PDB file of C-alpha atoms in Angstrom:
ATOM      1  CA  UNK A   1     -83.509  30.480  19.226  1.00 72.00           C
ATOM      2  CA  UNK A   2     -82.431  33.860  17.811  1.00 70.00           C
ATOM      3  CA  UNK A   3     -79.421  33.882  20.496  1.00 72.00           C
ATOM      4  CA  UNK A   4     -78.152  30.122  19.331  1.00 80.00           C
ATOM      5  CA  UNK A   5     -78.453  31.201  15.694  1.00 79.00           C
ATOM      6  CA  UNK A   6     -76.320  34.260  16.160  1.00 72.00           C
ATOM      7  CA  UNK A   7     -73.985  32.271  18.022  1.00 78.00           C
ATOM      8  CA  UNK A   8     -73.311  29.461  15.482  1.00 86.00           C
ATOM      9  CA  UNK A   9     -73.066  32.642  13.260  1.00 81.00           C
ATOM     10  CA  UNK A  10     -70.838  34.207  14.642  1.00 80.00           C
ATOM     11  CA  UNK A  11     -68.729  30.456  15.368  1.00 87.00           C
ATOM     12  CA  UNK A  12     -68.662  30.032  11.799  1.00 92.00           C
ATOM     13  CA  UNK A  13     -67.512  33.663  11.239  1.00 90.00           C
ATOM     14  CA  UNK A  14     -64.976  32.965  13.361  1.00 91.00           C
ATOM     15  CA  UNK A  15     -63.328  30.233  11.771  1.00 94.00           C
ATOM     16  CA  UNK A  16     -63.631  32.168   8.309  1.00 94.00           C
ATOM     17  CA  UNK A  17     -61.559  34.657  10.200  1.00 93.00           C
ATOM     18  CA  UNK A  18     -58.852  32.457  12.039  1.00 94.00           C
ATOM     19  CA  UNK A  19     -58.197  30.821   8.434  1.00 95.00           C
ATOM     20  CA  UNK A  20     -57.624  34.361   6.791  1.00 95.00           C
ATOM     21  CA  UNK A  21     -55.707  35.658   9.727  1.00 95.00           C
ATOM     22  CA  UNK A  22     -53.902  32.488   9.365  1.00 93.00           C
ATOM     23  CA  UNK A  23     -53.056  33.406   5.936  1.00 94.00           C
ATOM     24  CA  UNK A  24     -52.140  36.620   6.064  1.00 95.00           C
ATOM     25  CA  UNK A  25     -49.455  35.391   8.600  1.00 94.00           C
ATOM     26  CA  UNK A  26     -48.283  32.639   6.606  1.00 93.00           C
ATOM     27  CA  UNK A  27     -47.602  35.320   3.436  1.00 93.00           C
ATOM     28  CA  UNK A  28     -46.435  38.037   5.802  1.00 94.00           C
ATOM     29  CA  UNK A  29     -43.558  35.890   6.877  1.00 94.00           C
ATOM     30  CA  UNK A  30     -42.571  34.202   3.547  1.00 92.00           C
ATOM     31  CA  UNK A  31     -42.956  37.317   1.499  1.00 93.00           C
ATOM     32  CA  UNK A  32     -41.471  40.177   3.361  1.00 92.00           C
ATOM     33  CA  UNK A  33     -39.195  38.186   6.110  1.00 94.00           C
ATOM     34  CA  UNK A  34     -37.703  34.753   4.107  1.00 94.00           C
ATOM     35  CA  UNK A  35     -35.137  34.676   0.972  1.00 93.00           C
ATOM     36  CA  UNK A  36     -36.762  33.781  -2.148  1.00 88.00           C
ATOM     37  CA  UNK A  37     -35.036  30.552  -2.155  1.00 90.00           C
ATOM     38  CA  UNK A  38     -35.959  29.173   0.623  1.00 94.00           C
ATOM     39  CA  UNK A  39     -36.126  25.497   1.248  1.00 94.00           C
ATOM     40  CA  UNK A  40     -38.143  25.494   4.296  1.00 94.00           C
ATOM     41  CA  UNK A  41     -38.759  27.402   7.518  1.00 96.00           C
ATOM     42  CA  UNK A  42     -40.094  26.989  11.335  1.00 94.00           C
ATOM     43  CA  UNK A  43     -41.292  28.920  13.906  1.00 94.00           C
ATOM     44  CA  UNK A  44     -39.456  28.280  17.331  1.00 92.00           C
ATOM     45  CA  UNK A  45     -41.826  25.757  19.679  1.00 88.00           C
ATOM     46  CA  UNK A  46     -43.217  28.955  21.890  1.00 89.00           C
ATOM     47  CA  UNK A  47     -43.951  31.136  18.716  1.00 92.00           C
ATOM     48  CA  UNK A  48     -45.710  28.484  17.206  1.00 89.00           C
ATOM     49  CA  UNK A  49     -47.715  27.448  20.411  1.00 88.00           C
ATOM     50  CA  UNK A  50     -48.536  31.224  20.941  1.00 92.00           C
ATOM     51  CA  UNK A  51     -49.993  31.540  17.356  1.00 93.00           C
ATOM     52  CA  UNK A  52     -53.031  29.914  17.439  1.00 92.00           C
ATOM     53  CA  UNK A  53     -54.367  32.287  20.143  1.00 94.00           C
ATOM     54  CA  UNK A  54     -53.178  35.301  19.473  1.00 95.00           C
ATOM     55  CA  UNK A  55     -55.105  34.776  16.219  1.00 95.00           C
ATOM     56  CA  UNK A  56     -58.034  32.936  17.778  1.00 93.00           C
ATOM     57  CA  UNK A  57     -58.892  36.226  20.100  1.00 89.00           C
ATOM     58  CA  UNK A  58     -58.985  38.991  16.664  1.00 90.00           C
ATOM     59  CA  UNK A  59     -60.937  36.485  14.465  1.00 91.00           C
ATOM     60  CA  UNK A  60     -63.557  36.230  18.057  1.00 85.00           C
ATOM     61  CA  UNK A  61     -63.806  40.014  18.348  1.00 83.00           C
ATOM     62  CA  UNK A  62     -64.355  40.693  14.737  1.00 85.00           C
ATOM     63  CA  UNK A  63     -67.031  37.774  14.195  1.00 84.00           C
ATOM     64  CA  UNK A  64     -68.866  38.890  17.373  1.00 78.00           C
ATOM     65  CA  UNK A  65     -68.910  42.571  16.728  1.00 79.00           C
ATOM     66  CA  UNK A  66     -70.186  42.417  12.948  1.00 82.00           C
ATOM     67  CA  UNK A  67     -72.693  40.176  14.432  1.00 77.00           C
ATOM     68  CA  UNK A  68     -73.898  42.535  17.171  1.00 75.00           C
ATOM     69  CA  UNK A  69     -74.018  45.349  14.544  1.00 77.00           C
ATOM     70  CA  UNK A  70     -75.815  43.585  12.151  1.00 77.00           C
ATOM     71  CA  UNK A  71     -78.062  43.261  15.014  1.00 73.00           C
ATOM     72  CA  UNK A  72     -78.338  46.504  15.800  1.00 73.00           C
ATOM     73  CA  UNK A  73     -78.678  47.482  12.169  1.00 75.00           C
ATOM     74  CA  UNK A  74     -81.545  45.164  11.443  1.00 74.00           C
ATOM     75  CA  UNK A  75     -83.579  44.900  14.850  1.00 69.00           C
ATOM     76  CA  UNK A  76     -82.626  48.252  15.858  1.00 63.00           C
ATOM     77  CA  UNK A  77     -82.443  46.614  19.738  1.00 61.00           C
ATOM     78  CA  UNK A  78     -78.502  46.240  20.692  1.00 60.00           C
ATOM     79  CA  UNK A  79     -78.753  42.688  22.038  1.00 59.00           C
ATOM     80  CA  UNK A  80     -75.134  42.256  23.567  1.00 58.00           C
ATOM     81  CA  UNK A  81     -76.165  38.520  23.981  1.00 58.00           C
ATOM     82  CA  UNK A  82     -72.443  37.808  25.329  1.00 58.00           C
ATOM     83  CA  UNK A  83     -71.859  40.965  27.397  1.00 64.00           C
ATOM     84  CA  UNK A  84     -68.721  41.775  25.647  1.00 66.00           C
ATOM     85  CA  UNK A  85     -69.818  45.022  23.951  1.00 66.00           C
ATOM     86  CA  UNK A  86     -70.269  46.268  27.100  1.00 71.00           C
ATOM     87  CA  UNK A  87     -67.647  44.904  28.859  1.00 73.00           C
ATOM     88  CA  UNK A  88     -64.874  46.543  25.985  1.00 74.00           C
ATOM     89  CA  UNK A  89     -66.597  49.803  26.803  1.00 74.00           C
ATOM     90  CA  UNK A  90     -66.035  49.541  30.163  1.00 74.00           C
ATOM     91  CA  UNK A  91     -62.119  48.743  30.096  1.00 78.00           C
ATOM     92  CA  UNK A  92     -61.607  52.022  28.545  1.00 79.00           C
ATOM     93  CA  UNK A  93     -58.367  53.550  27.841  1.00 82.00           C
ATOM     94  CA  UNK A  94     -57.078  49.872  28.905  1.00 87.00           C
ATOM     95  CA  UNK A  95     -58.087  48.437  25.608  1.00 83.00           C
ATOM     96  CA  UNK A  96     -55.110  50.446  23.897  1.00 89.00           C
ATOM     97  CA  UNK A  97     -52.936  48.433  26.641  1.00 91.00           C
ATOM     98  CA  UNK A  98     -54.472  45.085  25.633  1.00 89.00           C
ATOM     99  CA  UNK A  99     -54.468  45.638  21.961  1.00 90.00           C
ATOM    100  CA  UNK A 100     -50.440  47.036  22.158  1.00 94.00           C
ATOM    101  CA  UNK A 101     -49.447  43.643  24.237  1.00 94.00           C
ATOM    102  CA  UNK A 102     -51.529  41.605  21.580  1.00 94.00           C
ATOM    103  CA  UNK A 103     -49.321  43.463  18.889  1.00 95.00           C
ATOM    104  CA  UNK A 104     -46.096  42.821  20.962  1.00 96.00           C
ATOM    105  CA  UNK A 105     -46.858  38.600  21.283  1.00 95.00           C
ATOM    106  CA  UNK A 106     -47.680  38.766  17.388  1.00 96.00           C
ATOM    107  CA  UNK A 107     -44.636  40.378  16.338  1.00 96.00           C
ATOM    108  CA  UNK A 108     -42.994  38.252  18.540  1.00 95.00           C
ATOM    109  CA  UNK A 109     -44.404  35.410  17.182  1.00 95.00           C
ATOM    110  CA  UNK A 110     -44.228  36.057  13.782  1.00 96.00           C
ATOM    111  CA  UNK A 111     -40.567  36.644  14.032  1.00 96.00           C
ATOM    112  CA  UNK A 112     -38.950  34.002  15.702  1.00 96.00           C
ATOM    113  CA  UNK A 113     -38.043  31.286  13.345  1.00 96.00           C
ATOM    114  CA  UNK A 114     -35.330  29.377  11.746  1.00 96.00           C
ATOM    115  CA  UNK A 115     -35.183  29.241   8.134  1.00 96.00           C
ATOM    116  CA  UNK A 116     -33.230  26.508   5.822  1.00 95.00           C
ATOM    117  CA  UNK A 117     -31.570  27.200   2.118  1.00 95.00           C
ATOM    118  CA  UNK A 118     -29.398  25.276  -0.126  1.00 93.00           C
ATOM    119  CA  UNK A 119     -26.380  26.545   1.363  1.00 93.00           C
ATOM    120  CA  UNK A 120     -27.153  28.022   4.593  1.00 95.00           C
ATOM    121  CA  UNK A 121     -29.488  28.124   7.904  1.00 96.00           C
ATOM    122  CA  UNK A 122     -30.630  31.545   8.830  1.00 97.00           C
ATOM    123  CA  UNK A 123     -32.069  32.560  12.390  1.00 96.00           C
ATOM    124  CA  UNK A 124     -34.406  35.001  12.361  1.00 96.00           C
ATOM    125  CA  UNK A 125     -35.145  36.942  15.592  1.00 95.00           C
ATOM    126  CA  UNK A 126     -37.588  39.745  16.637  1.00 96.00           C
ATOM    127  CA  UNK A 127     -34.412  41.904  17.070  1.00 95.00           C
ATOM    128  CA  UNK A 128     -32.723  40.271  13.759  1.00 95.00           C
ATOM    129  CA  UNK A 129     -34.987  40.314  11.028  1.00 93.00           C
ATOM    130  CA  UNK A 130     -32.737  40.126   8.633  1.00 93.00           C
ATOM    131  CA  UNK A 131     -31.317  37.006  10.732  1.00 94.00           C
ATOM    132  CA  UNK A 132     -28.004  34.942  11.734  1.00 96.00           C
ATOM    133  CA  UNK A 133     -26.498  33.119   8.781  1.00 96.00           C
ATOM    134  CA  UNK A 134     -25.062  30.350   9.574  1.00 97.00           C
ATOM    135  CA  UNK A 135     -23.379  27.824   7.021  1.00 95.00           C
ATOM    136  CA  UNK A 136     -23.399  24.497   7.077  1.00 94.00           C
ATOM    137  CA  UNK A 137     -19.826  23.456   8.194  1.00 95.00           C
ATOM    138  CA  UNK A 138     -21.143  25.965  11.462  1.00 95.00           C
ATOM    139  CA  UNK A 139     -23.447  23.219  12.250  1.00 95.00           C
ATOM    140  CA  UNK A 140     -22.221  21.734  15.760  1.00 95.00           C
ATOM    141  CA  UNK A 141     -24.326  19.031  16.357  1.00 95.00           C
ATOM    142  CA  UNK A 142     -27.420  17.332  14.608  1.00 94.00           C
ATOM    143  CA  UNK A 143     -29.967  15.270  17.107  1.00 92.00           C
ATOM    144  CA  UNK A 144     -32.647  13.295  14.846  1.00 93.00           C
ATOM    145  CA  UNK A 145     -35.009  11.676  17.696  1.00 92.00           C
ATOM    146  CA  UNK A 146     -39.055  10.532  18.563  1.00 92.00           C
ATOM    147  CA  UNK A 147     -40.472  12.345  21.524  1.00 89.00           C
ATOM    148  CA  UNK A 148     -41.193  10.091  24.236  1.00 87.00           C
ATOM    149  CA  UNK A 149     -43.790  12.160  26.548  1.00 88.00           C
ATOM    150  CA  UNK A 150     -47.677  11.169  26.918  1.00 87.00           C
ATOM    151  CA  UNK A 151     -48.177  14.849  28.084  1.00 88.00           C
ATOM    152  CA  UNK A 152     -46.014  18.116  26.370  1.00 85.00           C
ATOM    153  CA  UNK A 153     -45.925  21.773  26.489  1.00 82.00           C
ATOM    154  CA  UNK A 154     -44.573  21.425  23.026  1.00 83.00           C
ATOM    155  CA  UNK A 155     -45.329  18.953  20.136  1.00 85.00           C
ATOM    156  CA  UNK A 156     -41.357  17.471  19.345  1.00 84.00           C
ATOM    157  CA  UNK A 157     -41.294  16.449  22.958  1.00 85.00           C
ATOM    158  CA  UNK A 158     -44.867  14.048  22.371  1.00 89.00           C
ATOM    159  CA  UNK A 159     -44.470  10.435  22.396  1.00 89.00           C
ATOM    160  CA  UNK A 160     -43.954   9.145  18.282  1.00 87.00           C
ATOM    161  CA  UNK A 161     -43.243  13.161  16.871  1.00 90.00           C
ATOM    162  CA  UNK A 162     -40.034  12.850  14.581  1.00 92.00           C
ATOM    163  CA  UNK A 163     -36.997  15.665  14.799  1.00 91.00           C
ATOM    164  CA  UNK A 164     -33.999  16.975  14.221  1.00 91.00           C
ATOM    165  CA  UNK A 165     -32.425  19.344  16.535  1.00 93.00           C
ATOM    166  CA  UNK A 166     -29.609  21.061  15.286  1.00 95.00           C
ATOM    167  CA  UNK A 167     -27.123  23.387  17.122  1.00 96.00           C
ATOM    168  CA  UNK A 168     -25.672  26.271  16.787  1.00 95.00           C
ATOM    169  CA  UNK A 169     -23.561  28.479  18.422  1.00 93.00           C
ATOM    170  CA  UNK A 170     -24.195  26.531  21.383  1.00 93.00           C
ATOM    171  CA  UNK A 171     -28.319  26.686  20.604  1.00 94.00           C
ATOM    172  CA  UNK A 172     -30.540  24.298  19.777  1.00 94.00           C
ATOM    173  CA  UNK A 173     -33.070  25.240  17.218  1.00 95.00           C
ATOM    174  CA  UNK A 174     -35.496  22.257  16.358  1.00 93.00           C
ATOM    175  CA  UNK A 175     -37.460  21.424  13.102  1.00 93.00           C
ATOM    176  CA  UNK A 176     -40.278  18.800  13.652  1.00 91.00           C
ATOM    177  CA  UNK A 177     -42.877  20.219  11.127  1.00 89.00           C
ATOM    178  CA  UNK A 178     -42.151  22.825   8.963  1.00 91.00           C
ATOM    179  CA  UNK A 179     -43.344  24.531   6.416  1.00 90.00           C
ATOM    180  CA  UNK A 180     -42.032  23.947   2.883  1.00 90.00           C
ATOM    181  CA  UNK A 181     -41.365  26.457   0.154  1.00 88.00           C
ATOM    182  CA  UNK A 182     -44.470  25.304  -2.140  1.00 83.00           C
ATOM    183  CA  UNK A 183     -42.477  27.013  -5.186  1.00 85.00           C
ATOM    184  CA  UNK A 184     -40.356  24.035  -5.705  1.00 80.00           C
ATOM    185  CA  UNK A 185     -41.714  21.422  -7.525  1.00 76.00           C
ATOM    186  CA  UNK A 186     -40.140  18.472  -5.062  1.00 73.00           C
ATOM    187  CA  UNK A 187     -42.083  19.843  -2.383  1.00 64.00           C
ATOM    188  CA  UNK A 188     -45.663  19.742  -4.628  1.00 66.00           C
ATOM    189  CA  UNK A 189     -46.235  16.264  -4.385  1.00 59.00           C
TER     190      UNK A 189
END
């Protein structure tokens, strides 16, 4: 019983964590990486596909651990009841290799997006944070369309899911559900 409590525990921790994390993210990108006058922004398909996870496996590790330490603390019996304790001790030096590549994919996803003002689109990349501007007569081509897939890698492409596609520079960079600059009063409703 003791082993199902901890783990709804630590489930619940968990989700407290992912929503922070989540947060953090969200106020990293549109305070240090987006103009303040911003309309509205999105994260290229793979970034925001690889978000979730990378954020999912922290907010695990961190739940899991205060729970096995509060364990230890309390019962003074180190009841690994996952194995994973043991199982971080024994990769070693490799955890500084798994915790660098989880640093590279959230950089990476963090800085890949495409971001929309008044007057101009700006493409931000990992190796261009302070992005491509583009004006709006550099626009090449606008696609609005419904995805028409029962089964996709990414969301635009599912059957019913509204989107623009716009190119440029012989690109395509897509918005289907972005994230509005809560500032503006329009976008407050």
């Amino acid at each position: 019983m003791k082993k199902v409590i901890a783990l709804i525990a630590t489930i619940i921790l968990m989700v407290v964590c992912f929503v922070g994390m989540a947060m953090l993210c969200e106020l990293f990108v549109e305070k240090a990486l987006l103009p303040s006058e911003y309309l509205f922004y999105e994260s290229t398909p793979l970034a925001s596909h690889l978000l979730a996870p990378l954020l999912i496996i922290p907010a695990f590790v961190v739940s899991y651990l205060v729970f096995y330490y509060l364990n230890k603390k309390i019962t003074s019996t180190k009841n690994d009841f996952l194995h994973y304790v043991s199982i971080i001790k024994a990769l070693g030096k490799w955890n500084f290799v798994i915790i660098a590549a989880w640093g590279i994919a959230m950089y990476l996803s963090l800085t890949s997006f495409t971001c929309v003002t008044e007057n101009k689109i700006i493409v931000v990349s990992p190796f261009n944070l302070k992005g491509q501007v583009y004006n709006y007569s550099d626009v090449e081509q606008i696609n609005a369309g419904f995805g028409n897939k029962k089964i996709a890698l990414y969301e635009y492409k599912s059957e019913g899911s509204f989107y623009y596609k716009v190119s440029l520079d012989g690109k395509e960079y897509v918005f289907h559900s972005p994230t509005v600059n809560s500032e503006i009063d329009r976008y407050n409703d």
